[in-house]
Structures are given as C-alpha cells and as structure tokens.
GROMACS .gro file of C-alpha atoms in nm:
model
  227
    1UNK     CA    1   0.018   0.046   0.023
    2UNK     CA    2   0.150   0.411  -0.107
    3UNK     CA    3   0.251   0.536   0.225
    4UNK     CA    4  -0.025   0.861   0.295
    5UNK     CA    5   0.292   1.089   0.288
    6UNK     CA    6   0.397   0.971  -0.122
    7UNK     CA    7   0.043   0.997  -0.190
    8UNK     CA    8  -0.048   1.373  -0.081
    9UNK     CA    9   0.341   1.492  -0.233
   10UNK     CA   10   0.156   1.292  -0.552
   11UNK     CA   11  -0.163   1.501  -0.545
   12UNK     CA   12   0.085   1.827  -0.451
   13UNK     CA   13   0.276   1.776  -0.741
   14UNK     CA   14  -0.075   1.725  -0.977
   15UNK     CA   15  -0.218   2.031  -0.794
   16UNK     CA   16   0.119   2.257  -0.841
   17UNK     CA   17   0.127   2.133  -1.257
   18UNK     CA   18  -0.237   2.308  -1.268
   19UNK     CA   19  -0.208   2.634  -1.286
   20UNK     CA   20  -0.518   2.858  -1.208
   21UNK     CA   21  -0.536   3.209  -1.394
   22UNK     CA   22  -0.807   3.510  -1.191
   23UNK     CA   23  -0.916   3.785  -1.378
   24UNK     CA   24  -1.040   4.037  -1.113
   25UNK     CA   25  -0.752   4.089  -0.814
   26UNK     CA   26  -0.989   4.240  -0.586
   27UNK     CA   27  -1.146   4.099  -0.298
   28UNK     CA   28  -1.233   3.735  -0.422
   29UNK     CA   29  -0.904   3.749  -0.655
   30UNK     CA   30  -0.672   3.837  -0.390
   31UNK     CA   31  -0.788   3.579  -0.115
   32UNK     CA   32  -0.877   3.331  -0.375
   33UNK     CA   33  -0.477   3.355  -0.532
   34UNK     CA   34  -0.394   3.316  -0.195
   35UNK     CA   35  -0.570   2.990  -0.090
   36UNK     CA   36  -0.475   2.816  -0.450
   37UNK     CA   37  -0.054   2.897  -0.403
   38UNK     CA   38  -0.120   2.770  -0.039
   39UNK     CA   39  -0.257   2.412  -0.174
   40UNK     CA   40  -0.021   2.416  -0.396
   41UNK     CA   41  -0.149   2.577  -0.771
   42UNK     CA   42   0.050   2.775  -0.968
   43UNK     CA   43  -0.180   3.138  -1.054
   44UNK     CA   44  -0.120   3.354  -1.298
   45UNK     CA   45  -0.367   3.699  -1.148
   46UNK     CA   46  -0.461   4.021  -1.404
   47UNK     CA   47  -0.645   4.297  -1.316
   48UNK     CA   48  -0.725   4.620  -1.506
   49UNK     CA   49  -0.511   4.822  -1.432
   50UNK     CA   50  -0.161   4.627  -1.573
   51UNK     CA   51   0.070   4.337  -1.383
   52UNK     CA   52   0.283   4.622  -1.240
   53UNK     CA   53  -0.013   4.778  -0.961
   54UNK     CA   54   0.040   4.369  -0.837
   55UNK     CA   55   0.386   4.403  -0.724
   56UNK     CA   56   0.298   4.409  -0.366
   57UNK     CA   57  -0.018   4.097  -0.374
   58UNK     CA   58   0.264   3.879  -0.563
   59UNK     CA   59   0.528   3.979  -0.270
   60UNK     CA   60   0.304   3.933  -0.015
   61UNK     CA   61   0.142   3.593  -0.133
   62UNK     CA   62   0.531   3.460  -0.319
   63UNK     CA   63   0.615   3.197  -0.452
   64UNK     CA   64   0.329   3.054  -0.660
   65UNK     CA   65   0.188   3.374  -0.816
   66UNK     CA   66   0.287   3.555  -1.129
   67UNK     CA   67   0.038   3.844  -1.230
   68UNK     CA   68  -0.004   3.946  -1.593
   69UNK     CA   69  -0.257   3.996  -1.800
   70UNK     CA   70  -0.642   3.934  -1.865
   71UNK     CA   71  -0.551   3.718  -2.191
   72UNK     CA   72  -0.199   3.632  -1.998
   73UNK     CA   73  -0.400   3.450  -1.765
   74UNK     CA   74  -0.644   3.344  -1.901
   75UNK     CA   75  -0.420   3.128  -2.210
   76UNK     CA   76  -0.166   2.998  -1.957
   77UNK     CA   77  -0.422   2.888  -1.773
   78UNK     CA   78  -0.624   2.529  -1.727
   79UNK     CA   79  -0.928   2.689  -1.497
   80UNK     CA   80  -0.932   3.038  -1.487
   81UNK     CA   81  -1.201   3.231  -1.208
   82UNK     CA   82  -1.394   3.559  -1.351
   83UNK     CA   83  -1.430   3.769  -1.049
   84UNK     CA   84  -1.446   4.120  -1.192
   85UNK     CA   85  -1.768   4.342  -1.210
   86UNK     CA   86  -2.013   4.215  -1.423
   87UNK     CA   87  -2.068   4.537  -1.605
   88UNK     CA   88  -1.696   4.396  -1.731
   89UNK     CA   89  -1.740   4.064  -1.840
   90UNK     CA   90  -1.754   4.199  -2.226
   91UNK     CA   91  -1.414   4.230  -2.160
   92UNK     CA   92  -1.295   3.898  -2.092
   93UNK     CA   93  -1.086   3.698  -2.358
   94UNK     CA   94  -1.260   3.439  -2.521
   95UNK     CA   95  -1.036   3.236  -2.714
   96UNK     CA   96  -0.809   3.151  -2.542
   97UNK     CA   97  -1.086   3.067  -2.250
   98UNK     CA   98  -1.234   2.785  -2.520
   99UNK     CA   99  -1.254   2.473  -2.363
  100UNK     CA  100  -1.158   2.542  -2.031
  101UNK     CA  101  -1.368   2.563  -1.664
  102UNK     CA  102  -1.418   2.843  -1.580
  103UNK     CA  103  -1.546   3.015  -1.205
  104UNK     CA  104  -1.818   3.235  -1.252
  105UNK     CA  105  -1.833   3.441  -0.831
  106UNK     CA  106  -1.981   3.702  -1.036
  107UNK     CA  107  -2.323   3.889  -0.831
  108UNK     CA  108  -2.521   4.161  -0.953
  109UNK     CA  109  -2.492   4.525  -0.862
  110UNK     CA  110  -2.698   4.770  -1.023
  111UNK     CA  111  -2.543   5.025  -0.802
  112UNK     CA  112  -2.234   4.952  -0.922
  113UNK     CA  113  -2.320   4.784  -1.264
  114UNK     CA  114  -2.598   4.964  -1.392
  115UNK     CA  115  -2.987   4.825  -1.437
  116UNK     CA  116  -2.948   4.550  -1.674
  117UNK     CA  117  -3.360   4.485  -1.815
  118UNK     CA  118  -3.282   4.141  -1.828
  119UNK     CA  119  -3.168   4.001  -1.485
  120UNK     CA  120  -3.430   4.246  -1.353
  121UNK     CA  121  -3.670   4.100  -1.538
  122UNK     CA  122  -3.564   3.751  -1.439
  123UNK     CA  123  -3.470   3.656  -1.800
  124UNK     CA  124  -3.163   3.533  -1.719
  125UNK     CA  125  -2.868   3.502  -1.439
  126UNK     CA  126  -2.494   3.631  -1.435
  127UNK     CA  127  -2.363   3.302  -1.446
  128UNK     CA  128  -2.608   3.280  -1.792
  129UNK     CA  129  -2.434   3.568  -1.896
  130UNK     CA  130  -2.058   3.496  -1.946
  131UNK     CA  131  -2.134   3.160  -2.005
  132UNK     CA  132  -2.309   3.344  -2.332
  133UNK     CA  133  -2.018   3.542  -2.411
  134UNK     CA  134  -1.755   3.238  -2.339
  135UNK     CA  135  -2.002   3.056  -2.563
  136UNK     CA  136  -1.715   2.716  -2.575
  137UNK     CA  137  -1.560   2.733  -2.227
  138UNK     CA  138  -1.805   2.547  -1.935
  139UNK     CA  139  -1.883   2.835  -1.655
  140UNK     CA  140  -1.947   2.681  -1.313
  141UNK     CA  141  -2.061   2.945  -1.048
  142UNK     CA  142  -1.851   2.950  -0.751
  143UNK     CA  143  -1.730   3.141  -0.469
  144UNK     CA  144  -2.014   3.414  -0.471
  145UNK     CA  145  -2.268   3.418  -0.170
  146UNK     CA  146  -1.896   3.402   0.104
  147UNK     CA  147  -1.736   3.750   0.207
  148UNK     CA  148  -1.353   3.687   0.097
  149UNK     CA  149  -1.250   3.690   0.443
  150UNK     CA  150  -1.391   3.382   0.533
  151UNK     CA  151  -1.247   3.211   0.231
  152UNK     CA  152  -0.924   3.148   0.420
  153UNK     CA  153  -1.058   3.096   0.739
  154UNK     CA  154  -1.390   2.978   0.775
  155UNK     CA  155  -1.281   2.616   0.603
  156UNK     CA  156  -1.275   2.286   0.787
  157UNK     CA  157  -1.154   1.918   0.733
  158UNK     CA  158  -1.451   1.674   0.567
  159UNK     CA  159  -1.676   1.516   0.799
  160UNK     CA  160  -1.628   1.774   1.048
  161UNK     CA  161  -1.946   1.821   1.256
  162UNK     CA  162  -2.145   2.143   1.101
  163UNK     CA  163  -1.890   2.253   0.828
  164UNK     CA  164  -1.975   2.489   0.643
  165UNK     CA  165  -2.063   2.494   0.207
  166UNK     CA  166  -2.107   2.597  -0.093
  167UNK     CA  167  -2.282   2.677  -0.343
  168UNK     CA  168  -2.210   2.582  -0.721
  169UNK     CA  169  -2.434   2.597  -1.059
  170UNK     CA  170  -2.359   2.440  -1.463
  171UNK     CA  171  -2.479   2.369  -1.683
  172UNK     CA  172  -2.161   2.056  -1.697
  173UNK     CA  173  -2.121   1.781  -1.525
  174UNK     CA  174  -1.733   1.808  -1.490
  175UNK     CA  175  -1.755   2.157  -1.409
  176UNK     CA  176  -1.975   2.091  -1.069
  177UNK     CA  177  -1.759   1.822  -1.006
  178UNK     CA  178  -1.476   2.049  -1.050
  179UNK     CA  179  -1.559   2.275  -0.786
  180UNK     CA  180  -1.646   2.042  -0.555
  181UNK     CA  181  -1.294   1.980  -0.558
  182UNK     CA  182  -1.159   2.283  -0.515
  183UNK     CA  183  -1.422   2.261  -0.247
  184UNK     CA  184  -1.347   2.051  -0.097
  185UNK     CA  185  -0.986   2.179  -0.084
  186UNK     CA  186  -1.028   2.435   0.025
  187UNK     CA  187  -1.270   2.319   0.332
  188UNK     CA  188  -1.569   2.358   0.222
  189UNK     CA  189  -1.892   2.049   0.115
  190UNK     CA  190  -2.075   2.178  -0.209
  191UNK     CA  191  -2.447   2.201  -0.223
  192UNK     CA  192  -2.509   2.160  -0.610
  193UNK     CA  193  -2.796   2.439  -0.752
  194UNK     CA  194  -2.863   2.243  -1.077
  195UNK     CA  195  -2.833   2.491  -1.438
  196UNK     CA  196  -2.698   2.815  -1.448
  197UNK     CA  197  -3.120   2.938  -1.530
  198UNK     CA  198  -3.097   2.823  -1.120
  199UNK     CA  199  -2.819   2.984  -0.979
  200UNK     CA  200  -3.006   3.358  -0.915
  201UNK     CA  201  -3.070   3.109  -0.566
  202UNK     CA  202  -2.735   3.174  -0.417
  203UNK     CA  203  -2.745   3.550  -0.548
  204UNK     CA  204  -2.777   3.878  -0.381
  205UNK     CA  205  -3.038   3.924  -0.126
  206UNK     CA  206  -3.149   3.518  -0.108
  207UNK     CA  207  -3.185   3.381   0.155
  208UNK     CA  208  -2.850   3.189   0.101
  209UNK     CA  209  -2.658   3.493   0.019
  210UNK     CA  210  -2.302   3.510   0.280
  211UNK     CA  211  -2.450   3.345   0.586
  212UNK     CA  212  -2.277   3.107   0.731
  213UNK     CA  213  -2.502   2.726   0.656
  214UNK     CA  214  -2.356   2.377   0.735
  215UNK     CA  215  -2.516   2.152   0.347
  216UNK     CA  216  -2.841   2.063   0.497
  217UNK     CA  217  -2.917   2.487   0.628
  218UNK     CA  218  -2.795   2.597   0.205
  219UNK     CA  219  -3.019   2.335   0.025
  220UNK     CA  220  -3.334   2.495   0.335
  221UNK     CA  221  -3.289   2.853   0.225
  222UNK     CA  222  -3.206   2.738  -0.190
  223UNK     CA  223  -3.592   2.576  -0.167
  224UNK     CA  224  -3.688   2.978  -0.019
  225UNK     CA  225  -3.582   3.189  -0.226
  226UNK     CA  226  -3.805   3.351  -0.463
  227UNK     CA  227  -3.756   3.592  -0.817
   0.00000   0.00000   0.00000
C-alpha cells in the first residue's frame, strides 16, 4: 500500500502542475489567489490596471503566483476564475478560454453595474450571461456567496461537524465536479443548485447569500429563495 505521505506528495505535485488563471484582483480574487497557492497550485492573476499594479500582492503571497494581463491569465490557465464586476464581463477574453472550465464569482449589483433589463426581468442570470459570452467554455458558479475574508478562515476538514457549505451551479457535470473538489480543498462542503438558469437562488438578497450555513441549511435556504 502506498504510504499516505507519498500519496499526498503526488497530489500536491499534480496541483502544482495545474495553473489557475484569476481575472480580477479585488477582495475575492486576491483571497482565492492566496488560497490556491497555499493548496499547491500555480496562479496567474490579472486586473484591469496592469500587472505592475499587482507587485505588492504578488510579493506578499510569494512563490507560486505571478501577475499578468487578462489575456496572459486566460492563456496560461488550465482553470480560470472570473471575478470582475458584471459590467466588465464583455472584456473577458474569449478565444483563450475555449474548452476550459471557468469559475464565475459574480453577483448583480445594479448600483455598480447599472440596470440590466434581462436581470431585472428575471430572463437570465449573471452566470448565464458569462456563459453566453464564453460559448466554448464551461462556466460554473463558485465562491459568489461567501465574504472574501471567510474564504481562508471558515474551511474545515471533510466530515467535520457543521462544516460550512457553498453552492455551485453549471450546465456541465464535470464543471460541478471540479468546483466540488476545489471547495473540499478549501474546506467546504458542496451543494449543487443545478443548471445556470437556477443560479439566481444563491445570489444577492436571497436567503443563502453570505451567511454561514451547513449543507442542510444551504439546501433549505435555496428552497426558500424567491424570484
């Protein structure tokens, strides 16, 4: 039987061979960059102001992360996190994300993004909008209903009592499987909301939004959501 230490080392090496591209370096993007590096991934992070403006963040995180443009992050990545304001999703590069799983952390804040009739009239969701922009990618909702400060502090080992749960949503089963694995690495259980058309259940002003909840509580809050 393979020693546990060897098994863990192999998994750590596999993660180190996986590059995460993060497009958006705000609170969520910065926390995820730090977390992915801690879990053994390589990270390329970008923002709208240029790689040089991320020098302090990169230095603070240390080995395993570098700054680039959005195009750099998209091209280098095996897995991509899009964590920009909704009004900026049209600027997300399309071609380098073809065939890749894209994690969408977004929520609709009309005060920031301006009024979007399709969302106000419940004709689409934020993640469906990103999927439409990236037709050859596989979009999954992830990390959108947790405060950035909690991402690196609220996780617990699998099987822990009252372990915090996070929701995901996608039209692709393998994208849900990936988010489930990443959530577990960060210390969270997963509840699958279903297709992107149902991802509104975990967005702003719904019962499951930015509250600490275990899996059963999250399922109950999703069921209580009204549109």
